[in-house]
Coordinates of C-alpha atoms in Angstrom, one line a residue:
M4 CA 94.2 127.6 -73.1
V5 CA 90.7 128.8 -72.3
L6 CA 89.6 127.5 -75.5
G7 CA 91.5 124.4 -74.9
M8 CA 90.0 124.0 -71.6
G9 CA 86.6 124.8 -73.0
K10 CA 87.0 122.1 -75.4
Y11 CA 88.1 119.8 -72.7
I12 CA 85.2 120.8 -70.5
N13 CA 82.8 120.3 -73.3
R14 CA 84.1 116.9 -74.0
G15 CA 83.9 116.3 -70.3
L16 CA 80.3 117.2 -70.2
L17 CA 79.5 114.7 -73.0
N18 CA 80.9 111.8 -71.1
P19 CA 78.4 111.7 -68.3
K20 CA 75.5 111.6 -70.8
S21 CA 77.2 108.7 -72.5
D22 CA 77.5 107.0 -69.1
E23 CA 73.8 107.6 -68.3
S24 CA 72.8 106.2 -71.7
A25 CA 74.8 103.1 -71.0
K26 CA 73.2 102.7 -67.6
V27 CA 69.7 103.0 -69.1
Q28 CA 70.6 100.4 -71.6
N29 CA 72.0 98.1 -68.9
A30 CA 68.9 98.5 -66.8
R31 CA 66.4 98.1 -69.7
S32 CA 66.2 94.3 -69.5
P33 CA 64.8 93.9 -65.9
V34 CA 62.6 96.9 -66.2
S35 CA 61.2 95.6 -69.5
S36 CA 60.5 92.2 -68.0
T37 CA 58.7 93.7 -65.0
S38 CA 56.8 95.9 -67.4
K39 CA 55.6 92.8 -69.3
K40 CA 54.3 91.1 -66.1
I41 CA 52.5 94.3 -65.2
K42 CA 51.0 94.5 -68.6
F43 CA 49.9 90.8 -68.5
R44 CA 48.2 91.2 -65.1
R45 CA 46.5 94.3 -66.4
H46 CA 45.4 92.2 -69.5
C47 CA 44.1 89.4 -67.4
R48 CA 42.2 91.8 -65.1
R49 CA 40.8 93.4 -68.1
F50 CA 39.8 90.2 -70.0
W51 CA 39.2 87.8 -67.1
C52 CA 35.7 87.2 -68.2
F53 CA 36.8 85.9 -71.6
Y54 CA 39.3 83.5 -70.0
L55 CA 36.7 82.2 -67.5
I56 CA 34.3 81.5 -70.4
A57 CA 37.1 79.8 -72.4
N58 CA 38.0 77.5 -69.4
V59 CA 34.4 76.6 -68.8
I60 CA 34.1 75.7 -72.5
V61 CA 37.2 73.5 -72.3
L62 CA 36.1 71.7 -69.2
A63 CA 32.6 71.3 -70.6
I64 CA 34.2 69.4 -73.5
F65 CA 36.9 67.6 -71.6
L66 CA 35.1 66.3 -68.6
P67 CA 32.3 64.5 -70.5
V68 CA 34.9 63.0 -72.8
F69 CA 36.9 61.8 -69.7
F70 CA 33.9 60.3 -67.9
L71 CA 31.9 59.1 -70.8
V72 CA 34.8 57.8 -73.0
A73 CA 38.0 57.4 -71.1
I74 CA 36.8 55.9 -67.8
P75 CA 34.4 53.4 -69.6
A76 CA 37.2 52.4 -72.0
V77 CA 39.5 51.7 -69.0
A78 CA 36.8 49.7 -67.2
Q79 CA 36.1 47.7 -70.4
L80 CA 39.8 47.1 -70.8
V81 CA 40.0 45.8 -67.2
V82 CA 37.2 43.3 -68.0
N83 CA 38.7 42.2 -71.3
K84 CA 42.1 41.5 -69.7
S85 CA 40.6 39.7 -66.6
D86 CA 41.0 36.0 -66.3
L87 CA 37.8 33.8 -66.2
R88 CA 38.3 30.1 -65.3
L89 CA 35.5 27.5 -65.1
V90 CA 35.7 25.5 -61.8
N91 CA 32.6 23.5 -62.0
A92 CA 29.6 23.1 -64.3
E93 CA 26.6 20.8 -63.9
V94 CA 23.8 20.1 -66.3
M95 CA 21.2 18.2 -64.4
H96 CA 17.5 17.0 -64.6
P97 CA 17.3 17.2 -68.4
T98 CA 13.9 17.4 -70.1
A99 CA 13.0 17.9 -73.8
D100 CA 13.4 21.7 -73.4
T101 CA 15.0 22.5 -70.1
V102 CA 17.9 21.6 -67.9
R103 CA 19.1 22.7 -64.4
M104 CA 22.5 24.4 -64.4
T105 CA 25.1 24.9 -61.8
L106 CA 28.1 27.1 -62.7
E107 CA 31.1 28.2 -60.7
A108 CA 33.8 30.4 -62.3
K109 CA 36.8 32.2 -60.9
V110 CA 37.3 35.7 -62.2
N111 CA 40.4 37.8 -61.5
L112 CA 39.9 41.5 -62.4
K113 CA 43.6 42.3 -61.4
L114 CA 42.3 45.4 -59.8
A115 CA 42.7 46.4 -56.1
L116 CA 39.4 48.3 -56.0
G117 CA 36.1 46.4 -55.8
V118 CA 33.7 46.7 -58.7
R119 CA 29.9 46.4 -57.9
L120 CA 27.9 44.8 -60.7
D121 CA 24.2 45.1 -61.3
P122 CA 22.3 41.8 -61.9
V123 CA 23.2 40.4 -65.3
V124 CA 22.1 37.5 -67.6
F125 CA 25.1 35.7 -69.1
Y126 CA 24.1 34.1 -72.4
A127 CA 25.9 30.8 -73.2
F128 CA 26.4 30.4 -76.9
V129 CA 28.5 28.7 -79.6
R130 CA 31.0 31.2 -81.0
S131 CA 30.4 30.3 -84.6
A132 CA 26.6 30.9 -84.2
G133 CA 26.9 34.2 -82.3
H134 CA 25.4 35.3 -79.0
E135 CA 22.2 36.1 -80.8
N136 CA 21.6 32.4 -81.0
A137 CA 22.5 31.6 -77.4
Y138 CA 21.3 28.2 -76.1
A139 CA 20.9 29.3 -72.4
G140 CA 20.6 32.4 -70.3
I141 CA 22.2 32.2 -66.8
E142 CA 21.0 34.8 -64.3
I143 CA 23.8 36.2 -62.0
P144 CA 22.6 38.4 -59.1
G145 CA 24.2 41.8 -58.4
Q146 CA 27.4 41.6 -56.3
T147 CA 30.7 43.2 -55.7
I148 CA 33.8 41.6 -57.3
K149 CA 37.2 42.2 -55.9
G150 CA 40.5 40.4 -56.6
N151 CA 40.2 36.7 -57.3
Y152 CA 36.4 36.2 -57.0
S153 CA 34.1 33.3 -57.4
L154 CA 30.9 33.8 -59.4
K155 CA 28.3 31.0 -58.8
V156 CA 24.8 30.0 -59.6
T157 CA 23.3 26.7 -58.2
D158 CA 20.6 24.5 -59.6
Q159 CA 19.0 27.1 -61.9
L160 CA 16.2 26.0 -64.1
T161 CA 17.3 27.0 -67.6
P162 CA 15.2 26.8 -70.7
I163 CA 17.0 25.8 -73.9
L164 CA 16.7 28.9 -76.0
N165 CA 18.1 27.5 -79.3
M166 CA 18.0 23.8 -79.8
T167 CA 20.4 23.8 -82.8
S168 CA 23.1 25.7 -80.8
W169 CA 22.5 23.4 -77.8
E170 CA 23.0 20.3 -79.8
T171 CA 26.1 21.8 -81.3
F172 CA 27.5 22.5 -77.9
V173 CA 26.7 19.0 -76.6
S174 CA 28.2 17.5 -79.7
Q175 CA 31.4 19.5 -79.2
A176 CA 31.5 18.6 -75.5
V177 CA 31.2 14.8 -76.4
S178 CA 33.3 14.5 -79.5
Q179 CA 36.2 17.0 -79.0
K180 CA 39.2 17.0 -76.8
E181 CA 38.5 20.5 -75.7
T182 CA 35.8 23.2 -76.4
A183 CA 34.9 26.7 -75.4
L184 CA 32.1 27.8 -73.2
S185 CA 31.3 31.2 -74.7
L186 CA 29.6 33.7 -72.5
H187 CA 28.1 37.1 -73.3
G188 CA 26.5 39.6 -71.0
V189 CA 25.8 43.4 -70.6
T190 CA 25.7 45.0 -67.2
V191 CA 26.4 48.2 -65.3
G192 CA 29.6 48.3 -63.1
Y193 CA 30.2 50.8 -60.3
L194 CA 33.8 51.9 -59.5
G195 CA 33.2 54.1 -56.5
V196 CA 30.7 56.7 -57.7
L197 CA 31.6 56.1 -61.3
K198 CA 29.0 54.2 -63.3
N199 CA 30.0 52.3 -66.5
H200 CA 28.3 50.0 -68.9
I201 CA 30.3 46.8 -69.3
I202 CA 30.2 44.1 -71.9
L203 CA 31.5 40.7 -70.9
D204 CA 32.3 38.5 -73.9
K205 CA 34.6 35.5 -73.0
D206 CA 35.5 32.1 -74.3
V207 CA 36.4 29.8 -71.4
V208 CA 38.3 26.9 -73.0
M209 CA 38.0 23.6 -71.1
P210 CA 38.8 19.9 -71.7
T211 CA 35.8 17.8 -72.8
L212 CA 34.8 14.1 -73.2
N213 CA 36.9 13.4 -76.3
K214 CA 34.6 10.6 -77.6
F215 CA 34.9 8.8 -74.3
E216 CA 38.5 7.8 -75.0
G217 CA 39.2 4.9 -72.7
F218 CA 35.7 3.5 -72.9
S219 CA 35.7 -0.1 -71.7
I220 CA 33.5 -3.1 -70.9
A221 CA 34.7 -5.2 -68.0
N222 CA 33.6 -8.1 -65.9
S223 CA 31.5 -9.5 -68.7
T224 CA 29.5 -12.5 -67.8
F225 CA 27.1 -14.7 -69.7
L226 CA 24.2 -15.9 -67.6
L227 CA 23.3 -19.6 -68.2
P228 CA 20.4 -19.9 -68.0
A229 CA 19.2 -16.4 -68.8
E230 CA 17.1 -14.5 -66.3
D231 CA 13.4 -14.2 -66.5
D232 CA 13.5 -10.9 -68.4
G233 CA 15.8 -12.5 -71.0
T234 CA 19.0 -10.9 -69.6
N235 CA 21.9 -13.2 -70.5
L236 CA 24.8 -10.7 -70.3
V237 CA 25.9 -8.6 -67.4
A238 CA 29.0 -6.3 -67.3
N239 CA 30.5 -3.1 -66.1
I240 CA 30.8 -0.2 -68.5
T241 CA 33.2 2.6 -67.9
L242 CA 32.8 6.1 -69.4
P243 CA 35.8 8.5 -68.7
N244 CA 35.1 12.2 -68.2
P245 CA 38.3 14.3 -68.2
S246 CA 36.4 17.6 -68.0
V247 CA 35.0 19.7 -65.2
L248 CA 31.5 19.2 -66.7
S249 CA 28.9 17.0 -65.1
F250 CA 26.0 15.7 -67.2
E251 CA 22.9 13.9 -65.9
V252 CA 22.1 11.7 -68.9
G253 CA 19.5 9.2 -67.9
T254 CA 18.9 5.5 -68.9
I255 CA 20.7 4.6 -72.1
T256 CA 19.5 1.8 -74.3
L257 CA 22.2 0.4 -76.6
D258 CA 22.4 -1.8 -79.7
L259 CA 25.3 -4.2 -79.5
K260 CA 27.0 -4.9 -82.8
S261 CA 29.7 -7.4 -83.8
G262 CA 33.0 -5.7 -84.5
N263 CA 32.7 -2.9 -87.0
T264 CA 29.7 -4.3 -88.8
D265 CA 26.1 -3.3 -88.8
L266 CA 25.1 -6.7 -87.6
V267 CA 23.1 -6.2 -84.3
I268 CA 23.7 -9.2 -82.1
G269 CA 21.9 -7.9 -79.0
N270 CA 21.0 -4.9 -76.8
A271 CA 21.9 -3.5 -73.5
T272 CA 20.6 -1.0 -70.9
V273 CA 22.6 1.2 -68.6
K274 CA 20.5 2.9 -66.0
D275 CA 20.8 6.2 -64.2
V276 CA 23.9 7.5 -66.0
T277 CA 25.4 10.7 -64.6
L278 CA 28.8 11.6 -66.0
R279 CA 31.0 13.3 -63.4
P280 CA 34.6 14.3 -63.7
G281 CA 36.8 11.1 -63.6
N282 CA 36.0 7.6 -64.6
N283 CA 32.3 6.6 -64.3
T284 CA 31.5 3.0 -64.0
F285 CA 27.9 1.6 -64.3
P286 CA 26.3 -1.8 -64.4
L287 CA 25.2 -3.0 -67.8
R288 CA 22.5 -5.6 -68.5
G289 CA 22.0 -7.0 -71.9
V290 CA 20.5 -9.7 -74.1
I291 CA 22.8 -11.4 -76.6
D292 CA 20.8 -12.9 -79.5
I293 CA 22.5 -16.2 -79.9
G294 CA 20.2 -17.2 -82.7
A295 CA 21.3 -14.1 -84.7
M296 CA 24.9 -14.9 -84.1
I297 CA 24.6 -18.5 -85.2
G298 CA 22.5 -17.5 -88.2
N299 CA 25.2 -15.0 -89.2
L300 CA 28.2 -17.0 -88.0
S301 CA 30.4 -16.4 -91.0
E302 CA 29.9 -12.6 -90.7
V303 CA 30.4 -12.7 -87.0
L304 CA 33.7 -14.7 -87.3
S305 CA 34.8 -12.4 -90.1
S306 CA 34.2 -9.2 -88.0
Q307 CA 35.8 -10.8 -84.9
G308 CA 38.9 -12.0 -86.7
P309 CA 41.4 -9.2 -85.7
A310 CA 40.1 -9.1 -82.1
I311 CA 40.1 -12.9 -81.7
R312 CA 43.8 -13.0 -82.7
T313 CA 44.5 -10.8 -79.6
G314 CA 42.3 -13.0 -77.4
A315 CA 39.3 -10.6 -77.4
L316 CA 35.8 -10.1 -78.7
S317 CA 35.0 -6.7 -80.4
L318 CA 31.7 -5.1 -79.4
T319 CA 30.3 -1.9 -80.7
A320 CA 27.7 -0.1 -78.6
V321 CA 25.5 2.4 -80.3
T322 CA 23.0 4.5 -78.4
R323 CA 19.4 3.8 -79.5
S324 CA 17.6 6.0 -77.0
I325 CA 18.1 8.0 -73.8
V326 CA 15.2 8.5 -71.3
S327 CA 15.3 10.6 -68.1
N328 CA 12.5 10.4 -65.6
G329 CA 10.3 8.7 -68.2
T330 CA 10.9 11.4 -70.9
L331 CA 12.9 10.8 -74.1
I332 CA 15.8 13.3 -74.3
P333 CA 16.1 13.9 -78.0
Y334 CA 19.3 16.0 -78.0
Y335 CA 21.3 13.4 -76.0
T336 CA 19.9 10.6 -78.1
K337 CA 20.9 12.4 -81.3
V338 CA 24.4 13.3 -80.2
L339 CA 25.3 10.0 -78.5
G340 CA 23.5 8.0 -81.2
S341 CA 26.1 9.3 -83.7
L342 CA 29.0 8.2 -81.6
P343 CA 29.7 4.4 -81.7
L344 CA 31.6 3.1 -78.7
V345 CA 34.0 0.2 -79.4
A346 CA 35.4 -2.1 -76.7
N347 CA 37.5 -5.2 -76.9
V348 CA 36.3 -7.7 -74.3
S349 CA 38.8 -10.4 -73.2
I350 CA 37.6 -13.9 -74.1
G351 CA 39.4 -15.3 -71.2
D352 CA 37.7 -13.0 -68.7
V353 CA 34.3 -13.7 -70.3
L354 CA 34.8 -17.4 -70.0
R355 CA 36.2 -17.3 -66.5
N356 CA 33.4 -15.0 -65.2
S357 CA 30.8 -17.1 -67.0
L358 CA 32.2 -20.3 -65.6
T359 CA 32.2 -18.9 -62.1
H360 CA 28.5 -18.1 -62.5
L361 CA 27.8 -21.4 -64.2
G362 CA 29.8 -23.3 -61.7
S363 CA 27.4 -22.3 -59.0
S364 CA 24.3 -23.5 -60.9
E365 CA 22.5 -26.8 -60.4
T366 CA 22.7 -27.5 -64.2
L367 CA 26.5 -27.7 -64.2
S368 CA 26.6 -29.8 -61.1
D369 CA 24.1 -32.2 -62.5
F370 CA 26.2 -32.4 -65.7
D371 CA 29.4 -33.1 -63.8
D372 CA 27.7 -35.8 -61.8
K373 CA 26.5 -37.4 -65.0
R374 CA 30.1 -37.2 -66.4
R375 CA 31.5 -39.0 -63.3
R376 CA 28.9 -41.8 -63.5
G377 CA 29.7 -42.5 -67.1
P378 CA 30.0 -41.2 -70.7
V379 CA 27.5 -38.5 -71.6
Q380 CA 25.8 -38.8 -75.0
L381 CA 26.7 -35.7 -77.0
G382 CA 24.7 -34.1 -79.7
G383 CA 22.2 -31.3 -80.1
P384 CA 18.5 -31.1 -81.0
V385 CA 17.6 -31.9 -84.5
G386 CA 18.5 -29.1 -86.9
Y387 CA 21.2 -27.7 -84.5
G388 CA 23.9 -30.3 -84.9
V389 CA 26.3 -27.9 -86.8
A390 CA 26.0 -25.1 -84.1
Y391 CA 26.5 -27.7 -81.4
N392 CA 29.5 -29.2 -82.9
Q393 CA 31.1 -25.8 -83.6
V394 CA 30.9 -24.9 -79.9
A395 CA 31.7 -28.4 -78.6
S396 CA 34.8 -28.6 -80.7
L397 CA 36.3 -25.7 -78.7
K398 CA 37.6 -28.2 -76.2
H399 CA 40.1 -29.3 -78.7
N400 CA 41.4 -25.8 -79.5
R401 CA 44.8 -25.2 -78.0
H402 CA 44.0 -21.6 -77.2
V403 CA 41.0 -22.7 -75.2
Q404 CA 43.0 -25.4 -73.5
K405 CA 45.6 -22.8 -72.5
M406 CA 43.0 -20.6 -71.0
F407 CA 41.8 -23.5 -68.9
E408 CA 45.2 -24.9 -68.1
D409 CA 44.5 -24.6 -64.4
E410 CA 41.2 -26.5 -64.8
D411 CA 40.7 -30.2 -64.6
P412 CA 40.4 -31.4 -68.3
E413 CA 37.2 -33.3 -67.5
R414 CA 35.6 -30.2 -65.9
R415 CA 36.8 -28.1 -68.9
D416 CA 35.1 -30.5 -71.4
A417 CA 32.0 -30.6 -69.3
I418 CA 31.7 -26.8 -69.2
I419 CA 32.1 -26.5 -73.0
E420 CA 29.7 -29.3 -73.7
S421 CA 27.2 -27.6 -71.4
L422 CA 27.6 -24.4 -73.3
A423 CA 27.2 -26.2 -76.6
R424 CA 23.9 -27.8 -75.4
Y425 CA 22.6 -24.4 -74.3
Y426 CA 23.4 -22.8 -77.6
A427 CA 22.0 -25.7 -79.6
S428 CA 18.7 -25.5 -77.6
L429 CA 18.0 -21.8 -78.4

């Protein structure tokens, strides 16, 4: 029994040890975790200098990258994504190598904060030629841009930097339906205390003159007799401008050709032309060379055939020269000289306007008085009988008779015969 109990007691003594071992194992996890924290703190206190140096090195690398790369990249992206719209552009007082420019553009940075810009020169250029061949430099003063902002310069004297590029731009503006005003500039922008170099490189697409589509000559009147300076044609000429561009051109001298031929039948002058947005109408004064028309009558009639069948005369106006303030403007002369302007002039309107003018003259009154007193001897000067008869025979043409159906037949015949005598006397 004693042995038995001793065995029991011995076994009993083993069980508490087993329980303590279990307790130690159960408590090992939190104790071990706490121990790791203590060890980490001791490690940091021991090696804090190394960690401080490492953080300084990381910040020394990261901060310059952030301020010198990330922030400028964001600022440049804002500029690239901004909207730039041309509101008004004026090219005035042209000379052979300068113009005066006015520009107004709306820029929307799409940024709530204001951006202060240093003064900058925006170079206007043709994209295909590159900004290195800019035709003009436009100086913009320093200012703060915020939201939907207006950039504007007024009446700035601008030298033409590259004549080839300038002629290309003018040609595009005249002959194309739309073109781009390309701008390039480098400046410094300030966003708060942050300073960034910014490159602006934009193409502002805008409608342009489109070969003066809609060009017309109206209120054409033959002056009989001609004025002292030889003017025998007056009219109104209309040049449409669907763009926001305004050009001061000057005084335009035109060669007038019959139809689509190279036969020059006269010349005309349009003074003080400034093309502003919308339709621009100017008085035209010209000299029609009747002798050249009669001398080349077959060519004239041939070129006028399609137009005459629609009751019109076809005139082609080609720029010979452009002068502003007494100075020849070579770039406008070159560009507009390569663009023939064709207009169909109503024969009925020409005759009615001419008759209104002629009806107030003493010559026609005298001629009518002679008609009333008796028959008038017809016929032109010696050598001009054919020309006279060709014009005088118009009174028998049914189309002419229809044009004058509201007129007294005798007055109609007298007018045509008066015109025939005038042509035959030239």
